């Protein structure tokens, strides 16, 4: 049925990282050698909807957190530097 095809496509689309109201419109294959699926066209909406704005804000926060963790992780180049920093922290306590 058409509803079953839509449901199968929608679940696959969400699992591949598409959002509820924005998805890839390019035809694709769900499995190697399988049939090509042609997604429905996206409805024409304002691109700055509340959903998109909230998503962008969450992504900014996540990106800042990733950058902070990356900087923290690579602060020391060697194990000796890391051990020296730990000893310094223990001396403060």
PDB file of N, CA and C in Angstrom:
ATOM      1  N   UNK A   1       0.832  -1.188   0.000  1.00  0.00           N
ATOM      2  CA  UNK A   1       0.000   0.000   0.000  1.00  0.00           C
ATOM      3  C   UNK A   1       0.875   1.250   0.000  1.00  0.00           C
ATOM      4  N   UNK A   2       0.316   2.357  -0.390  1.00  0.00           N
ATOM      5  CA  UNK A   2       1.070   3.615  -0.419  1.00  0.00           C
ATOM      6  C   UNK A   2       1.477   4.049   0.982  1.00  0.00           C
ATOM      7  N   UNK A   3       0.600   3.826   1.963  1.00  0.00           N
ATOM      8  CA  UNK A   3       0.937   4.193   3.335  1.00  0.00           C
ATOM      9  C   UNK A   3       2.117   3.367   3.842  1.00  0.00           C
ATOM     10  N   UNK A   4       2.151   2.083   3.503  1.00  0.00           N
ATOM     11  CA  UNK A   4       3.241   1.209   3.912  1.00  0.00           C
ATOM     12  C   UNK A   4       4.567   1.637   3.301  1.00  0.00           C
ATOM     13  N   UNK A   5       4.531   2.030   2.021  1.00  0.00           N
ATOM     14  CA  UNK A   5       5.754   2.520   1.365  1.00  0.00           C
ATOM     15  C   UNK A   5       6.244   3.805   2.010  1.00  0.00           C
ATOM     16  N   UNK A   6       5.305   4.706   2.301  1.00  0.00           N
ATOM     17  CA  UNK A   6       5.676   5.965   2.944  1.00  0.00           C
ATOM     18  C   UNK A   6       6.292   5.690   4.311  1.00  0.00           C
ATOM     19  N   UNK A   7       5.674   4.805   5.085  1.00  0.00           N
ATOM     20  CA  UNK A   7       6.176   4.490   6.424  1.00  0.00           C
ATOM     21  C   UNK A   7       7.588   3.906   6.336  1.00  0.00           C
ATOM     22  N   UNK A   8       7.802   2.974   5.422  1.00  0.00           N
ATOM     23  CA  UNK A   8       9.125   2.360   5.273  1.00  0.00           C
ATOM     24  C   UNK A   8      10.174   3.407   4.911  1.00  0.00           C
ATOM     25  N   UNK A   9       9.815   4.292   3.969  1.00  0.00           N
ATOM     26  CA  UNK A   9      10.755   5.353   3.579  1.00  0.00           C
ATOM     27  C   UNK A   9      11.018   6.288   4.754  1.00  0.00           C
ATOM     28  N   UNK A  10       9.970   6.683   5.480  1.00  0.00           N
ATOM     29  CA  UNK A  10      10.123   7.661   6.566  1.00  0.00           C
ATOM     30  C   UNK A  10      11.012   7.108   7.681  1.00  0.00           C
ATOM     31  N   UNK A  11      10.814   5.870   8.054  1.00  0.00           N
ATOM     32  CA  UNK A  11      11.635   5.263   9.105  1.00  0.00           C
ATOM     33  C   UNK A  11      13.096   5.222   8.651  1.00  0.00           C
ATOM     34  N   UNK A  12      13.335   4.784   7.420  1.00  0.00           N
ATOM     35  CA  UNK A  12      14.697   4.730   6.894  1.00  0.00           C
ATOM     36  C   UNK A  12      15.307   6.128   6.862  1.00  0.00           C
ATOM     37  N   UNK A  13      14.542   7.100   6.427  1.00  0.00           N
ATOM     38  CA  UNK A  13      15.012   8.478   6.341  1.00  0.00           C
ATOM     39  C   UNK A  13      15.438   9.007   7.711  1.00  0.00           C
ATOM     40  N   UNK A  14      14.628   8.770   8.721  1.00  0.00           N
ATOM     41  CA  UNK A  14      14.959   9.232  10.070  1.00  0.00           C
ATOM     42  C   UNK A  14      16.189   8.514  10.607  1.00  0.00           C
ATOM     43  N   UNK A  15      16.308   7.227  10.329  1.00  0.00           N
ATOM     44  CA  UNK A  15      17.481   6.470  10.776  1.00  0.00           C
ATOM     45  C   UNK A  15      18.767   6.953  10.104  1.00  0.00           C
ATOM     46  N   UNK A  16      18.652   7.497   8.917  1.00  0.00           N
ATOM     47  CA  UNK A  16      19.821   7.995   8.198  1.00  0.00           C
ATOM     48  C   UNK A  16      20.183   9.432   8.576  1.00  0.00           C
ATOM     49  N   UNK A  17      19.441  10.018   9.537  1.00  0.00           N
ATOM     50  CA  UNK A  17      19.795  11.338  10.035  1.00  0.00           C
ATOM     51  C   UNK A  17      18.972  12.483   9.485  1.00  0.00           C
ATOM     52  N   UNK A  18      18.015  12.189   8.628  1.00  0.00           N
ATOM     53  CA  UNK A  18      17.152  13.258   8.147  1.00  0.00           C
ATOM     54  C   UNK A  18      16.245  13.709   9.284  1.00  0.00           C
ATOM     55  N   UNK A  19      15.744  14.923   9.186  1.00  0.00           N
ATOM     56  CA  UNK A  19      14.854  15.433  10.225  1.00  0.00           C
ATOM     57  C   UNK A  19      13.406  15.205   9.824  1.00  0.00           C
ATOM     58  N   UNK A  20      12.535  15.447  10.767  1.00  0.00           N
ATOM     59  CA  UNK A  20      11.121  15.179  10.522  1.00  0.00           C
ATOM     60  C   UNK A  20      10.561  16.014   9.369  1.00  0.00           C
ATOM     61  N   UNK A  21      10.977  17.278   9.296  1.00  0.00           N
ATOM     62  CA  UNK A  21      10.414  18.155   8.260  1.00  0.00           C
ATOM     63  C   UNK A  21      11.394  18.500   7.146  1.00  0.00           C
ATOM     64  N   UNK A  22      12.600  17.931   7.202  1.00  0.00           N
ATOM     65  CA  UNK A  22      13.599  18.172   6.145  1.00  0.00           C
ATOM     66  C   UNK A  22      14.289  16.851   5.840  1.00  0.00           C
ATOM     67  N   UNK A  23      14.360  16.503   4.580  1.00  0.00           N
ATOM     68  CA  UNK A  23      14.998  15.253   4.206  1.00  0.00           C
ATOM     69  C   UNK A  23      15.642  15.396   2.842  1.00  0.00           C
ATOM     70  N   UNK A  24      16.470  14.421   2.523  1.00  0.00           N
ATOM     71  CA  UNK A  24      17.112  14.396   1.204  1.00  0.00           C
ATOM     72  C   UNK A  24      16.073  14.010   0.162  1.00  0.00           C
ATOM     73  N   UNK A  25      16.121  14.681  -0.969  1.00  0.00           N
ATOM     74  CA  UNK A  25      15.139  14.400  -2.016  1.00  0.00           C
ATOM     75  C   UNK A  25      15.733  13.582  -3.160  1.00  0.00           C
ATOM     76  N   UNK A  26      17.016  13.272  -3.060  1.00  0.00           N
ATOM     77  CA  UNK A  26      17.689  12.518  -4.113  1.00  0.00           C
ATOM     78  C   UNK A  26      17.303  11.033  -4.013  1.00  0.00           C
ATOM     79  N   UNK A  27      16.994  10.369  -5.136  1.00  0.00           N
ATOM     80  CA  UNK A  27      16.682   8.934  -5.095  1.00  0.00           C
ATOM     81  C   UNK A  27      17.845   8.137  -4.496  1.00  0.00           C
ATOM     82  N   UNK A  28      17.540   7.053  -3.789  1.00  0.00           N
ATOM     83  CA  UNK A  28      18.563   6.261  -3.106  1.00  0.00           C
ATOM     84  C   UNK A  28      18.144   4.796  -3.074  1.00  0.00           C
ATOM     85  N   UNK A  29      19.087   3.930  -2.697  1.00  0.00           N
ATOM     86  CA  UNK A  29      18.815   2.513  -2.515  1.00  0.00           C
ATOM     87  C   UNK A  29      18.939   2.180  -1.029  1.00  0.00           C
ATOM     88  N   UNK A  30      17.960   1.462  -0.495  1.00  0.00           N
ATOM     89  CA  UNK A  30      18.026   1.060   0.907  1.00  0.00           C
ATOM     90  C   UNK A  30      18.986  -0.104   1.088  1.00  0.00           C
ATOM     91  N   UNK A  31      19.125  -0.932   0.075  1.00  0.00           N
ATOM     92  CA  UNK A  31      20.045  -2.067   0.149  1.00  0.00           C
ATOM     93  C   UNK A  31      20.790  -2.195  -1.174  1.00  0.00           C
ATOM     94  N   UNK A  32      21.957  -2.796  -1.107  1.00  0.00           N
ATOM     95  CA  UNK A  32      22.787  -2.963  -2.303  1.00  0.00           C
ATOM     96  C   UNK A  32      22.026  -3.815  -3.317  1.00  0.00           C
ATOM     97  N   UNK A  33      21.916  -3.306  -4.526  1.00  0.00           N
ATOM     98  CA  UNK A  33      21.214  -4.025  -5.582  1.00  0.00           C
ATOM     99  C   UNK A  33      19.700  -3.934  -5.491  1.00  0.00           C
ATOM    100  N   UNK A  34      19.192  -3.221  -4.483  1.00  0.00           N
ATOM    101  CA  UNK A  34      17.746  -3.091  -4.312  1.00  0.00           C
ATOM    102  C   UNK A  34      17.172  -2.005  -5.211  1.00  0.00           C
ATOM    103  N   UNK A  35      15.867  -1.842  -5.165  1.00  0.00           N
ATOM    104  CA  UNK A  35      15.234  -0.814  -6.003  1.00  0.00           C
ATOM    105  C   UNK A  35      15.580   0.591  -5.517  1.00  0.00           C
ATOM    106  N   UNK A  36      15.478   1.542  -6.419  1.00  0.00           N
ATOM    107  CA  UNK A  36      15.684   2.938  -6.044  1.00  0.00           C
ATOM    108  C   UNK A  36      14.387   3.490  -5.468  1.00  0.00           C
ATOM    109  N   UNK A  37      14.523   4.217  -4.363  1.00  0.00           N
ATOM    110  CA  UNK A  37      13.398   4.872  -3.726  1.00  0.00           C
ATOM    111  C   UNK A  37      13.453   6.354  -4.078  1.00  0.00           C
ATOM    112  N   UNK A  38      12.331   6.921  -4.399  1.00  0.00           N
ATOM    113  CA  UNK A  38      12.265   8.344  -4.721  1.00  0.00           C
ATOM    114  C   UNK A  38      11.449   9.018  -3.613  1.00  0.00           C
ATOM    115  N   UNK A  39      12.133   9.780  -2.746  1.00  0.00           N
ATOM    116  CA  UNK A  39      11.419  10.438  -1.639  1.00  0.00           C
ATOM    117  C   UNK A  39      10.405  11.454  -2.148  1.00  0.00           C
ATOM    118  N   UNK A  40       9.371  11.708  -1.358  1.00  0.00           N
ATOM    119  CA  UNK A  40       8.416  12.738  -1.750  1.00  0.00           C
ATOM    120  C   UNK A  40       9.081  14.110  -1.687  1.00  0.00           C
ATOM    121  N   UNK A  41       8.610  15.053  -2.485  1.00  0.00           N
ATOM    122  CA  UNK A  41       9.189  16.400  -2.404  1.00  0.00           C
ATOM    123  C   UNK A  41       8.867  17.036  -1.059  1.00  0.00           C
ATOM    124  N   UNK A  42       9.792  17.854  -0.585  1.00  0.00           N
ATOM    125  CA  UNK A  42       9.547  18.556   0.681  1.00  0.00           C
ATOM    126  C   UNK A  42       8.517  19.651   0.457  1.00  0.00           C
ATOM    127  N   UNK A  43       7.646  19.857   1.448  1.00  0.00           N
ATOM    128  CA  UNK A  43       6.697  20.968   1.325  1.00  0.00           C
ATOM    129  C   UNK A  43       7.451  22.288   1.341  1.00  0.00           C
ATOM    130  N   UNK A  44       6.966  23.237   0.581  1.00  0.00           N
ATOM    131  CA  UNK A  44       7.606  24.557   0.536  1.00  0.00           C
ATOM    132  C   UNK A  44       7.231  25.324   1.785  1.00  0.00           C
ATOM    133  N   UNK A  45       8.240  25.576   2.630  1.00  0.00           N
ATOM    134  CA  UNK A  45       8.018  26.309   3.878  1.00  0.00           C
ATOM    135  C   UNK A  45       9.109  27.339   4.040  1.00  0.00           C
ATOM    136  N   UNK A  46       8.931  28.180   5.016  1.00  0.00           N
ATOM    137  CA  UNK A  46       9.962  29.138   5.383  1.00  0.00           C
ATOM    138  C   UNK A  46      11.144  28.353   5.947  1.00  0.00           C
ATOM    139  N   UNK A  47      12.340  28.578   5.425  1.00  0.00           N
ATOM    140  CA  UNK A  47      13.500  27.800   5.843  1.00  0.00           C
ATOM    141  C   UNK A  47      13.935  28.101   7.267  1.00  0.00           C
ATOM    142  N   UNK A  48      13.497  29.200   7.840  1.00  0.00           N
ATOM    143  CA  UNK A  48      13.865  29.543   9.208  1.00  0.00           C
ATOM    144  C   UNK A  48      12.724  29.251  10.175  1.00  0.00           C
ATOM    145  N   UNK A  49      12.179  28.039  10.069  1.00  0.00           N
ATOM    146  CA  UNK A  49      11.084  27.686  10.976  1.00  0.00           C
ATOM    147  C   UNK A  49      11.619  27.537  12.394  1.00  0.00           C
ATOM    148  N   UNK A  50      10.726  27.494  13.353  1.00  0.00           N
ATOM    149  CA  UNK A  50      11.117  27.357  14.759  1.00  0.00           C
ATOM    150  C   UNK A  50      11.917  26.076  14.983  1.00  0.00           C
ATOM    151  N   UNK A  51      11.503  25.002  14.290  1.00  0.00           N
ATOM    152  CA  UNK A  51      12.190  23.719  14.418  1.00  0.00           C
ATOM    153  C   UNK A  51      13.647  23.856  13.986  1.00  0.00           C
ATOM    154  N   UNK A  52      13.893  24.509  12.871  1.00  0.00           N
ATOM    155  CA  UNK A  52      15.254  24.695  12.368  1.00  0.00           C
ATOM    156  C   UNK A  52      16.067  25.592  13.293  1.00  0.00           C
ATOM    157  N   UNK A  53      15.468  26.638  13.799  1.00  0.00           N
ATOM    158  CA  UNK A  53      16.177  27.552  14.686  1.00  0.00           C
ATOM    159  C   UNK A  53      16.592  26.847  15.970  1.00  0.00           C
ATOM    160  N   UNK A  54      15.686  26.074  16.540  1.00  0.00           N
ATOM    161  CA  UNK A  54      16.002  25.333  17.762  1.00  0.00           C
ATOM    162  C   UNK A  54      17.102  24.315  17.489  1.00  0.00           C
ATOM    163  N   UNK A  55      17.033  23.642  16.339  1.00  0.00           N
ATOM    164  CA  UNK A  55      18.056  22.654  15.983  1.00  0.00           C
ATOM    165  C   UNK A  55      19.412  23.332  15.838  1.00  0.00           C
ATOM    166  N   UNK A  56      19.448  24.490  15.182  1.00  0.00           N
ATOM    167  CA  UNK A  56      20.717  25.208  15.000  1.00  0.00           C
ATOM    168  C   UNK A  56      21.311  25.621  16.349  1.00  0.00           C
ATOM    169  N   UNK A  57      20.467  26.068  17.265  1.00  0.00           N
ATOM    170  CA  UNK A  57      20.950  26.459  18.585  1.00  0.00           C
ATOM    171  C   UNK A  57      21.535  25.258  19.332  1.00  0.00           C
ATOM    172  N   UNK A  58      20.832  24.120  19.284  1.00  0.00           N
ATOM    173  CA  UNK A  58      21.354  22.916  19.937  1.00  0.00           C
ATOM    174  C   UNK A  58      22.686  22.499  19.317  1.00  0.00           C
ATOM    175  N   UNK A  59      22.805  22.603  18.000  1.00  0.00           N
ATOM    176  CA  UNK A  59      24.059  22.243  17.326  1.00  0.00           C
ATOM    177  C   UNK A  59      25.205  23.169  17.739  1.00  0.00           C
ATOM    178  N   UNK A  60      24.919  24.466  17.919  1.00  0.00           N
ATOM    179  CA  UNK A  60      25.958  25.400  18.365  1.00  0.00           C
ATOM    180  C   UNK A  60      26.469  25.008  19.741  1.00  0.00           C
ATOM    181  N   UNK A  61      25.545  24.665  20.645  1.00  0.00           N
ATOM    182  CA  UNK A  61      25.926  24.267  21.998  1.00  0.00           C
ATOM    183  C   UNK A  61      26.751  22.985  21.944  1.00  0.00           C
ATOM    184  N   UNK A  62      26.308  22.008  21.151  1.00  0.00           N
ATOM    185  CA  UNK A  62      27.055  20.751  21.028  1.00  0.00           C
ATOM    186  C   UNK A  62      28.445  20.983  20.457  1.00  0.00           C
ATOM    187  N   UNK A  63      28.547  21.846  19.461  1.00  0.00           N
ATOM    188  CA  UNK A  63      29.839  22.125  18.841  1.00  0.00           C
ATOM    189  C   UNK A  63      30.796  22.768  19.843  1.00  0.00           C
ATOM    190  N   UNK A  64      30.298  23.723  20.632  1.00  0.00           N
ATOM    191  CA  UNK A  64      31.148  24.357  21.642  1.00  0.00           C
ATOM    192  C   UNK A  64      31.628  23.339  22.664  1.00  0.00           C
ATOM    193  N   UNK A  65      30.755  22.425  23.071  1.00  0.00           N
ATOM    194  CA  UNK A  65      31.126  21.395  24.030  1.00  0.00           C
ATOM    195  C   UNK A  65      32.177  20.449  23.431  1.00  0.00           C
ATOM    196  N   UNK A  66      32.002  20.063  22.171  1.00  0.00           N
ATOM    197  CA  UNK A  66      32.998  19.203  21.506  1.00  0.00           C
ATOM    198  C   UNK A  66      34.348  19.897  21.429  1.00  0.00           C
ATOM    199  N   UNK A  67      34.346  21.194  21.093  1.00  0.00           N
ATOM    200  CA  UNK A  67      35.603  21.946  21.017  1.00  0.00           C
ATOM    201  C   UNK A  67      36.275  22.035  22.376  1.00  0.00           C
ATOM    202  N   UNK A  68      35.492  22.247  23.427  1.00  0.00           N
ATOM    203  CA  UNK A  68      36.047  22.317  24.770  1.00  0.00           C
ATOM    204  C   UNK A  68      36.676  20.983  25.164  1.00  0.00           C
ATOM    205  N   UNK A  69      35.963  19.891  24.900  1.00  0.00           N
ATOM    206  CA  UNK A  69      36.493  18.574  25.236  1.00  0.00           C
ATOM    207  C   UNK A  69      37.749  18.247  24.427  1.00  0.00           C
ATOM    208  N   UNK A  70      37.750  18.617  23.154  1.00  0.00           N
ATOM    209  CA  UNK A  70      38.915  18.363  22.306  1.00  0.00           C
ATOM    210  C   UNK A  70      40.125  19.143  22.813  1.00  0.00           C
ATOM    211  N   UNK A  71      39.930  20.400  23.172  1.00  0.00           N
ATOM    212  CA  UNK A  71      41.033  21.214  23.678  1.00  0.00           C
ATOM    213  C   UNK A  71      41.549  20.639  24.996  1.00  0.00           C
ATOM    214  N   UNK A  72      40.636  20.182  25.834  1.00  0.00           N
ATOM    215  CA  UNK A  72      41.027  19.594  27.109  1.00  0.00           C
ATOM    216  C   UNK A  72      41.795  18.289  26.899  1.00  0.00           C
ATOM    217  N   UNK A  73      41.349  17.486  25.960  1.00  0.00           N
ATOM    218  CA  UNK A  73      41.959  16.192  25.702  1.00  0.00           C
ATOM    219  C   UNK A  73      43.370  16.332  25.152  1.00  0.00           C
ATOM    220  N   UNK A  74      43.580  17.300  24.276  1.00  0.00           N
ATOM    221  CA  UNK A  74      44.878  17.440  23.618  1.00  0.00           C
ATOM    222  C   UNK A  74      45.734  18.555  24.227  1.00  0.00           C
ATOM    223  N   UNK A  75      45.478  18.865  25.477  1.00  0.00           N
ATOM    224  CA  UNK A  75      46.241  19.906  26.142  1.00  0.00           C
ATOM    225  C   UNK A  75      47.680  19.457  26.376  1.00  0.00           C
ATOM    226  N   UNK A  76      47.878  18.158  26.563  1.00  0.00           N
ATOM    227  CA  UNK A  76      49.209  17.631  26.830  1.00  0.00           C
ATOM    228  C   UNK A  76      49.641  16.724  25.680  1.00  0.00           C
ATOM    229  N   UNK A  77      50.883  16.891  25.230  1.00  0.00           N
ATOM    230  CA  UNK A  77      51.370  16.131  24.088  1.00  0.00           C
ATOM    231  C   UNK A  77      51.908  14.764  24.503  1.00  0.00           C
ATOM    232  N   UNK A  78      52.416  14.623  25.722  1.00  0.00           N
ATOM    233  CA  UNK A  78      53.020  13.366  26.140  1.00  0.00           C
ATOM    234  C   UNK A  78      52.470  12.924  27.483  1.00  0.00           C
ATOM    235  N   UNK A  79      52.692  11.658  27.787  1.00  0.00           N
ATOM    236  CA  UNK A  79      52.278  11.128  29.081  1.00  0.00           C
ATOM    237  C   UNK A  79      53.026  11.797  30.221  1.00  0.00           C
ATOM    238  N   UNK A  80      54.290  12.152  29.961  1.00  0.00           N
ATOM    239  CA  UNK A  80      55.083  12.825  31.000  1.00  0.00           C
ATOM    240  C   UNK A  80      54.482  14.181  31.350  1.00  0.00           C
ATOM    241  N   UNK A  81      54.030  14.914  30.339  1.00  0.00           N
ATOM    242  CA  UNK A  81      53.404  16.214  30.595  1.00  0.00           C
ATOM    243  C   UNK A  81      52.116  16.036  31.400  1.00  0.00           C
ATOM    244  N   UNK A  82      51.352  15.025  31.042  1.00  0.00           N
ATOM    245  CA  UNK A  82      50.104  14.759  31.754  1.00  0.00           C
ATOM    246  C   UNK A  82      50.388  14.387  33.211  1.00  0.00           C
ATOM    247  N   UNK A  83      51.370  13.529  33.431  1.00  0.00           N
ATOM    248  CA  UNK A  83      51.717  13.131  34.790  1.00  0.00           C
ATOM    249  C   UNK A  83      52.197  14.323  35.611  1.00  0.00           C
ATOM    250  N   UNK A  84      52.987  15.192  34.997  1.00  0.00           N
ATOM    251  CA  UNK A  84      53.474  16.390  35.683  1.00  0.00           C
ATOM    252  C   UNK A  84      52.301  17.289  36.102  1.00  0.00           C
ATOM    253  N   UNK A  85      51.319  17.434  35.212  1.00  0.00           N
ATOM    254  CA  UNK A  85      50.142  18.250  35.521  1.00  0.00           C
ATOM    255  C   UNK A  85      49.335  17.626  36.647  1.00  0.00           C
ATOM    256  N   UNK A  86      49.223  16.296  36.663  1.00  0.00           N
ATOM    257  CA  UNK A  86      48.492  15.619  37.746  1.00  0.00           C
ATOM    258  C   UNK A  86      49.194  15.829  39.088  1.00  0.00           C
ATOM    259  N   UNK A  87      50.521  15.728  39.066  1.00  0.00           N
ATOM    260  CA  UNK A  87      51.280  15.946  40.306  1.00  0.00           C
ATOM    261  C   UNK A  87      51.090  17.376  40.808  1.00  0.00           C
ATOM    262  N   UNK A  88      51.058  18.301  39.885  1.00  0.00           N
ATOM    263  CA  UNK A  88      50.847  19.718  40.251  1.00  0.00           C
ATOM    264  C   UNK A  88      49.471  19.893  40.900  1.00  0.00           C
ATOM    265  N   UNK A  89      48.444  19.214  40.323  1.00  0.00           N
ATOM    266  CA  UNK A  89      47.093  19.288  40.878  1.00  0.00           C
ATOM    267  C   UNK A  89      47.038  18.659  42.267  1.00  0.00           C
ATOM    268  N   UNK A  90      47.748  17.550  42.460  1.00  0.00           N
ATOM    269  CA  UNK A  90      47.766  16.891  43.781  1.00  0.00           C
ATOM    270  C   UNK A  90      48.434  17.784  44.824  1.00  0.00           C
ATOM    271  N   UNK A  91      49.468  18.493  44.411  1.00  0.00           N
ATOM    272  CA  UNK A  91      50.184  19.390  45.332  1.00  0.00           C
ATOM    273  C   UNK A  91      49.282  20.545  45.782  1.00  0.00           C
ATOM    274  N   UNK A  92      48.391  20.990  44.897  1.00  0.00           N
ATOM    275  CA  UNK A  92      47.473  22.088  45.239  1.00  0.00           C
ATOM    276  C   UNK A  92      46.444  21.632  46.267  1.00  0.00           C
ATOM    277  N   UNK A  93      46.050  20.372  46.201  1.00  0.00           N
ATOM    278  CA  UNK A  93      44.989  19.843  47.071  1.00  0.00           C
ATOM    279  C   UNK A  93      45.456  19.509  48.430  1.00  0.00           C
TER     280      UNK A  93
END
